GROMACS .gro file of C-alpha atoms in nm:
model
  232
    1MET     CA    1  -2.536  -1.347  -0.629
    2GLY     CA    2  -2.317  -1.107  -0.817
    3ALA     CA    3  -2.303  -0.750  -0.730
    4ALA     CA    4  -2.520  -0.495  -0.908
    5ARG     CA    5  -2.367  -0.339  -1.214
    6LEU     CA    6  -2.249   0.014  -1.159
    7ARG     CA    7  -2.405   0.277  -1.384
    8THR     CA    8  -2.184   0.407  -1.667
    9SER     CA    9  -2.224   0.764  -1.557
   10LEU     CA   10  -2.096   0.673  -1.210
   11VAL     CA   11  -1.791   0.497  -1.346
   12LEU     CA   12  -1.716   0.791  -1.570
   13ALA     CA   13  -1.761   1.037  -1.289
   14TYR     CA   14  -1.511   0.840  -1.067
   15GLY     CA   15  -1.269   0.781  -1.363
   16ALA     CA   16  -1.273   1.160  -1.453
   17GLY     CA   17  -1.042   1.241  -1.170
   18SER     CA   18  -0.752   1.051  -1.333
   19ILE     CA   19  -0.767   1.269  -1.644
   20GLY     CA   20  -0.592   1.560  -1.482
   21SER     CA   21  -0.312   1.339  -1.325
   22GLY     CA   22  -0.272   1.162  -1.655
   23ILE     CA   23  -0.229   1.482  -1.847
   24ILE     CA   24   0.026   1.609  -1.606
   25SER     CA   25   0.238   1.304  -1.613
   26THR     CA   26   0.202   1.227  -1.986
   27VAL     CA   27   0.186   1.543  -2.193
   28PRO     CA   28   0.522   1.698  -2.074
   29GLY     CA   29   0.717   1.393  -2.174
   30LEU     CA   30   0.541   1.371  -2.507
   31LEU     CA   31   0.501   1.721  -2.625
   32LEU     CA   32   0.698   1.972  -2.428
   33LEU     CA   33   1.035   1.905  -2.576
   34PHE     CA   34   0.881   1.911  -2.931
   35TYR     CA   35   0.705   2.249  -2.846
   36LEU     CA   36   1.016   2.409  -2.699
   37THR     CA   37   1.244   2.311  -2.986
   38ASP     CA   38   1.021   2.328  -3.295
   39THR     CA   39   0.782   2.598  -3.203
   40LEU     CA   40   0.970   2.823  -2.967
   41GLY     CA   41   1.311   2.754  -3.121
   42VAL     CA   42   1.473   2.684  -2.790
   43PRO     CA   43   1.804   2.507  -2.835
   44ALA     CA   44   1.781   2.133  -2.774
   45GLY     CA   45   2.019   2.138  -2.462
   46LEU     CA   46   1.822   2.415  -2.294
   47ALA     CA   47   1.497   2.247  -2.364
   48GLY     CA   48   1.625   1.930  -2.208
   49MET     CA   49   1.730   2.118  -1.904
   50ALA     CA   50   1.392   2.276  -1.879
   51VAL     CA   51   1.237   1.934  -1.858
   52LEU     CA   52   1.502   1.781  -1.632
   53LEU     CA   53   1.541   2.050  -1.360
   54PRO     CA   54   1.191   2.018  -1.227
   55ARG     CA   55   1.222   1.651  -1.201
   56LEU     CA   56   1.542   1.690  -1.016
   57LEU     CA   57   1.361   1.934  -0.778
   58ASP     CA   58   1.092   1.679  -0.722
   59LEU     CA   59   1.355   1.420  -0.650
   60VAL     CA   60   1.501   1.642  -0.373
   61SER     CA   61   1.186   1.801  -0.244
   62ASP     CA   62   0.945   1.508  -0.228
   63PRO     CA   63   1.148   1.305   0.027
   64ILE     CA   64   1.195   1.619   0.239
   65VAL     CA   65   0.832   1.714   0.248
   66GLY     CA   66   0.742   1.346   0.320
   67ALA     CA   67   0.989   1.325   0.610
   68CYS     CA   68   0.855   1.660   0.761
   69TYR     CA   69   0.494   1.533   0.741
   70GLN     CA   70   0.588   1.199   0.896
   71ALA     CA   71   0.795   1.358   1.173
   72ARG     CA   72   0.519   1.619   1.249
   73HIS     CA   73   0.261   1.325   1.261
   74PHE     CA   74   0.480   1.130   1.499
   75ARG     CA   75   0.552   1.429   1.737
   76LEU     CA   76   0.173   1.522   1.744
   77ALA     CA   77   0.075   1.172   1.828
   78ARG     CA   78   0.330   1.135   2.102
   79ARG     CA   79   0.177   1.447   2.263
   80LEU     CA   80  -0.163   1.269   2.283
   81TYR     CA   81  -0.071   1.069   2.588
   82GLY     CA   82  -0.434   0.983   2.653
   83ASP     CA   83  -0.486   0.828   2.315
   84PRO     CA   84  -0.269   0.507   2.285
   85MET     CA   85  -0.435   0.409   1.962
   86ARG     CA   86  -0.299   0.704   1.773
   87ARG     CA   87   0.045   0.670   1.940
   88SER     CA   88   0.055   0.297   1.848
   89ARG     CA   89  -0.032   0.387   1.479
   90ALA     CA   90   0.231   0.658   1.463
   91MET     CA   91   0.493   0.444   1.611
   92ALA     CA   92   0.410   0.151   1.377
   93LEU     CA   93   0.417   0.383   1.067
   94GLU     CA   94   0.749   0.517   1.168
   95ALA     CA   95   0.888   0.188   1.213
   96ALA     CA   96   0.757   0.059   0.873
   97TYR     CA   97   0.907   0.372   0.702
   98ARG     CA   98   1.247   0.310   0.855
   99ALA     CA   99   1.241  -0.049   0.763
  100ALA     CA  100   1.164   0.044   0.401
  101LEU     CA  101   1.452   0.274   0.384
  102GLY     CA  102   1.684   0.019   0.545
  103GLU     CA  103   1.744   0.233   0.845
  104THR     CA  104   1.630  -0.032   1.109
  105GLY     CA  105   1.772  -0.382   1.142
  106PRO     CA  106   1.572  -0.673   1.273
  107GLU     CA  107   1.630  -0.611   1.635
  108GLY     CA  108   1.515  -0.254   1.583
  109ILE     CA  109   1.207  -0.358   1.404
  110ALA     CA  110   1.115  -0.613   1.668
  111HIS     CA  111   1.165  -0.362   1.947
  112ALA     CA  112   0.969  -0.080   1.774
  113PHE     CA  113   0.670  -0.304   1.690
  114ALA     CA  114   0.667  -0.462   2.037
  115ASP     CA  115   0.629  -0.106   2.183
  116ALA     CA  116   0.362  -0.029   1.921
  117ALA     CA  117   0.176  -0.354   1.994
  118ARG     CA  118   0.170  -0.276   2.378
  119LEU     CA  119   0.012   0.064   2.304
  120ALA     CA  120  -0.246  -0.089   2.070
  121SER     CA  121  -0.337  -0.351   2.331
  122ALA     CA  122  -0.367  -0.077   2.586
  123SER     CA  123  -0.615   0.116   2.364
  124GLY     CA  124  -0.850  -0.195   2.358
  125GLU     CA  125  -0.918  -0.130   1.987
  126ALA     CA  126  -0.898  -0.439   1.766
  127ARG     CA  127  -0.849  -0.218   1.472
  128ALA     CA  128  -0.520  -0.065   1.621
  129ILE     CA  129  -0.400  -0.411   1.702
  130ALA     CA  130  -0.468  -0.534   1.353
  131PHE     CA  131  -0.309  -0.226   1.198
  132VAL     CA  132   0.013  -0.262   1.398
  133LYS     CA  133   0.029  -0.625   1.279
  134LEU     CA  134  -0.026  -0.525   0.917
  135LEU     CA  135   0.250  -0.272   0.928
  136GLU     CA  136   0.496  -0.503   1.095
  137GLY     CA  137   0.410  -0.754   0.814
  138ILE     CA  138   0.509  -0.484   0.564
  139ALA     CA  139   0.822  -0.400   0.762
  140TRP     CA  140   0.943  -0.770   0.754
  141HIS     CA  141   0.847  -0.795   0.392
  142GLN     CA  142   1.096  -0.510   0.325
  143ARG     CA  143   1.357  -0.711   0.509
  144GLY     CA  144   1.290  -1.024   0.287
  145ASP     CA  145   1.150  -1.225   0.575
  146TRP     CA  146   0.849  -1.328   0.365
  147GLY     CA  147   0.730  -1.608   0.595
  148ARG     CA  148   0.704  -1.399   0.894
  149SER     CA  149   0.549  -1.119   0.692
  150GLY     CA  150   0.282  -1.354   0.561
  151ALA     CA  151   0.195  -1.489   0.895
  152LEU     CA  152   0.155  -1.136   1.030
  153ALA     CA  153  -0.061  -1.031   0.728
  154ALA     CA  154  -0.290  -1.347   0.793
  155GLU     CA  155  -0.330  -1.262   1.168
  156ALA     CA  156  -0.404  -0.887   1.069
  157GLU     CA  157  -0.664  -0.997   0.813
  158ALA     CA  158  -0.838  -1.227   1.055
  159THR     CA  159  -0.862  -0.955   1.315
  160PHE     CA  160  -0.998  -0.712   1.068
  161ARG     CA  161  -1.244  -0.969   0.943
  162ASP     CA  162  -1.378  -1.091   1.276
  163HIS     CA  163  -1.348  -0.796   1.509
  164CYS     CA  164  -1.372  -0.473   1.299
  165GLU     CA  165  -1.622  -0.275   1.088
  166GLY     CA  166  -1.548  -0.038   0.808
  167VAL     CA  167  -1.207  -0.184   0.727
  168ALA     CA  168  -1.247  -0.300   0.362
  169TRP     CA  169  -0.927  -0.114   0.252
  170GLU     CA  170  -0.735  -0.262   0.546
  171ARG     CA  171  -0.844  -0.617   0.464
  172VAL     CA  172  -0.763  -0.581   0.092
  173ASN     CA  173  -0.414  -0.474   0.169
  174ALA     CA  174  -0.363  -0.742   0.436
  175ARG     CA  175  -0.470  -1.013   0.187
  176ARG     CA  176  -0.261  -0.859  -0.087
  177LEU     CA  177   0.041  -0.863   0.140
  178LEU     CA  178  -0.031  -1.230   0.217
  179LEU     CA  179  -0.045  -1.328  -0.151
  180THR     CA  180   0.251  -1.124  -0.228
  181ASN     CA  181   0.464  -1.306   0.033
  182LEU     CA  182   0.333  -1.652  -0.114
  183TYR     CA  183   0.458  -1.536  -0.455
  184TRP     CA  184   0.795  -1.446  -0.326
  185LEU     CA  185   0.824  -1.771  -0.137
  186GLY     CA  186   0.731  -1.957  -0.459
  187ASP     CA  187   0.438  -2.129  -0.279
  188PHE     CA  188   0.215  -2.157  -0.586
  189VAL     CA  189   0.015  -2.437  -0.435
  190ALA     CA  190  -0.093  -2.217  -0.135
  191LEU     CA  191  -0.146  -1.929  -0.390
  192GLY     CA  192  -0.365  -2.144  -0.605
  193GLU     CA  193  -0.580  -2.230  -0.310
  194LEU     CA  194  -0.620  -1.874  -0.168
  195VAL     CA  195  -0.672  -1.681  -0.497
  196PRO     CA  196  -1.009  -1.848  -0.598
  197ALA     CA  197  -1.134  -1.824  -0.230
  198ILE     CA  198  -1.048  -1.459  -0.210
  199LEU     CA  199  -1.204  -1.387  -0.540
  200ALA     CA  200  -1.523  -1.569  -0.454
  201ASP     CA  201  -1.544  -1.380  -0.121
  202ALA     CA  202  -1.471  -1.038  -0.302
  203GLU     CA  203  -1.754  -1.100  -0.560
  204ARG     CA  204  -1.994  -1.226  -0.283
  205ARG     CA  205  -1.944  -0.893  -0.098
  206GLY     CA  206  -1.946  -0.685  -0.416
  207ASP     CA  207  -1.597  -0.571  -0.352
  208ARG     CA  208  -1.488  -0.485  -0.711
  209TYR     CA  209  -1.159  -0.328  -0.607
  210GLU     CA  210  -1.028  -0.641  -0.441
  211ALA     CA  211  -1.157  -0.856  -0.724
  212LEU     CA  212  -0.964  -0.638  -0.974
  213VAL     CA  213  -0.645  -0.648  -0.757
  214VAL     CA  214  -0.656  -1.032  -0.724
  215ARG     CA  215  -0.734  -1.093  -1.095
  216GLY     CA  216  -0.487  -0.852  -1.219
  217LEU     CA  217  -0.200  -0.933  -0.998
  218PHE     CA  218  -0.238  -1.294  -0.873
  219ALA     CA  219  -0.488  -1.497  -1.073
  220VAL     CA  220  -0.274  -1.460  -1.379
  221LEU     CA  221   0.030  -1.595  -1.197
  222VAL     CA  222  -0.176  -1.895  -1.069
  223HIS     CA  223  -0.285  -1.976  -1.426
  224LEU     CA  224   0.060  -1.949  -1.562
  225ALA     CA  225   0.202  -2.170  -1.286
  226ARG     CA  226  -0.054  -2.446  -1.389
  227GLY     CA  227   0.027  -2.404  -1.754
  228ASP     CA  228  -0.310  -2.258  -1.833
  229LEU     CA  229  -0.215  -1.994  -2.081
  230GLY     CA  230  -0.577  -1.943  -2.199
  231GLY     CA  231  -0.686  -1.873  -1.849
  232ALA     CA  232  -0.406  -1.635  -1.797
   0.00000   0.00000   0.00000
């Protein structure tokens, strides 16, 4: 049985939040230069600098603020010696960030996630164990080891599915990572088997978000790989 159709008013209410961010990201690029030069009479060079400098500031400040936030999160988690679950999550996040930035080699990744996995196991929380596996899968994906990443994503998804509650977001991202790795491996046979099964499960559970992600990112690829242009 399909999920009940959402009310139009509810869809509009949730979608309204993107209007502000869309205006902020779109309007300056479309209208600001025109307004500065044609309305205010600002020379083109100065108008261009007025648009460019804030972007450059973002380029510098955003990584700094993000690094400060992550470092503070990691330090606070380490102080909570009686809470291995929080410590394991903090260690796994730190290792994943470092892998994404290319700061950690294969040995460093394996060592960091082994420590995080020990803490997660000590917590006795299946959610923590699965979360560490998911982040380790992301780290190996960043290193280009898509087979290893896919295996970890599948393990994480199975643990989320069988032993956890309230983890819809985590499950979606574990399955998305698995499908992404299959794509990079060029395994369209496995991709073609998993995509319909995941779509059917998402529709059965009424998970419109996962259905949208899978249809938009992976179902098209499966149809194209089969030569089904109409289906794509």
